[in-house]
């Protein structure tokens, strides 16, 4: 099984912050795990977090691929094709 085109062509932008989920930090909320948008470097919280900011960022921006922003993890997820790579 090959990776989807979105994952194959995803960029690798620097994280916009290394402090945590951008929206959670702004609102004083907490998160479980972090995800980095591979289009713009946005850092958002995962769907196990109360606010699900990584998915909200995809829905607002249309940026298709995220990567784990957790130490030791190197996977990517495409929201459009719903595949991991």
CSV table of C-alpha atoms in Angstrom, one decimal:
chain,number,residue,atom,x,y,z
A,1,UNK,CA,0.0,0.0,0.0
A,2,UNK,CA,1.5,3.3,-1.0
A,3,UNK,CA,1.1,6.6,0.8
A,4,UNK,CA,-1.5,9.1,-0.5
A,5,UNK,CA,-0.3,12.0,-2.7
A,6,UNK,CA,-0.9,14.5,0.2
A,7,UNK,CA,1.5,12.7,2.4
A,8,UNK,CA,4.1,12.2,-0.4
A,9,UNK,CA,4.1,15.9,-1.2
A,10,UNK,CA,3.8,17.3,2.3
A,11,UNK,CA,6.2,20.0,3.3
A,12,UNK,CA,8.2,20.1,6.6
A,13,UNK,CA,7.7,23.6,8.0
A,14,UNK,CA,9.2,24.6,11.4
A,15,UNK,CA,6.8,24.5,14.3
A,16,UNK,CA,5.2,27.9,14.9
A,17,UNK,CA,5.7,27.3,18.7
A,18,UNK,CA,7.3,24.6,20.7
A,19,UNK,CA,5.4,25.6,23.8
A,20,UNK,CA,2.2,23.6,23.1
A,21,UNK,CA,-1.1,23.8,21.4
A,22,UNK,CA,-1.4,27.4,20.1
A,23,UNK,CA,-5.1,27.8,20.9
A,24,UNK,CA,-5.0,26.0,24.2
A,25,UNK,CA,-2.1,28.2,25.3
A,26,UNK,CA,-4.1,31.3,24.4
A,27,UNK,CA,-7.2,30.1,26.3
A,28,UNK,CA,-5.4,28.6,29.2
A,29,UNK,CA,-6.6,25.0,28.4
A,30,UNK,CA,-4.8,21.7,28.5
A,31,UNK,CA,-4.0,19.1,25.9
A,32,UNK,CA,-3.0,15.4,25.6
A,33,UNK,CA,-0.8,15.1,22.5
A,34,UNK,CA,0.4,17.6,20.0
A,35,UNK,CA,0.2,17.6,16.1
A,36,UNK,CA,2.1,19.8,13.6
A,37,UNK,CA,0.5,21.0,10.4
A,38,UNK,CA,2.8,20.1,7.5
A,39,UNK,CA,1.5,23.1,5.5
A,40,UNK,CA,2.1,25.9,7.9
A,41,UNK,CA,3.7,24.6,11.1
A,42,UNK,CA,0.6,25.2,13.3
A,43,UNK,CA,0.7,23.2,16.5
A,44,UNK,CA,-2.6,21.9,17.7
A,45,UNK,CA,-3.9,19.3,20.1
A,46,UNK,CA,-5.0,15.8,19.1
A,47,UNK,CA,-8.6,14.5,19.1
A,48,UNK,CA,-8.0,12.9,22.5
A,49,UNK,CA,-7.6,16.4,23.9
A,50,UNK,CA,-10.7,18.4,25.0
A,51,UNK,CA,-10.6,21.0,22.2
A,52,UNK,CA,-9.3,19.0,19.2
A,53,UNK,CA,-7.5,22.0,17.8
A,54,UNK,CA,-5.4,20.1,15.1
A,55,UNK,CA,-8.6,18.8,13.5
A,56,UNK,CA,-10.2,22.2,13.8
A,57,UNK,CA,-7.2,23.7,12.1
A,58,UNK,CA,-7.7,21.3,9.2
A,59,UNK,CA,-11.4,22.1,8.9
A,60,UNK,CA,-10.7,25.8,8.9
A,61,UNK,CA,-7.6,25.9,6.7
A,62,UNK,CA,-7.9,22.8,4.5
A,63,UNK,CA,-4.3,21.9,5.2
A,64,UNK,CA,-4.4,18.1,4.7
A,65,UNK,CA,-1.5,16.5,6.6
A,66,UNK,CA,-0.3,16.6,10.2
A,67,UNK,CA,2.6,14.9,11.9
A,68,UNK,CA,3.0,13.9,15.5
A,69,UNK,CA,4.8,16.6,17.5
A,70,UNK,CA,5.5,14.1,20.2
A,71,UNK,CA,9.1,13.0,21.0
A,72,UNK,CA,10.1,9.7,19.3
A,73,UNK,CA,7.0,9.7,17.0
A,74,UNK,CA,7.5,10.2,13.2
A,75,UNK,CA,4.1,9.3,11.7
A,76,UNK,CA,1.9,11.5,9.5
A,77,UNK,CA,-1.9,11.6,9.0
A,78,UNK,CA,-3.8,12.8,6.0
A,79,UNK,CA,-7.3,14.1,6.9
A,80,UNK,CA,-8.5,14.1,3.3
A,81,UNK,CA,-7.6,10.4,2.5
A,82,UNK,CA,-7.8,9.2,6.2
A,83,UNK,CA,-4.5,7.4,5.9
A,84,UNK,CA,-1.4,7.3,8.1
A,85,UNK,CA,2.0,7.4,6.5
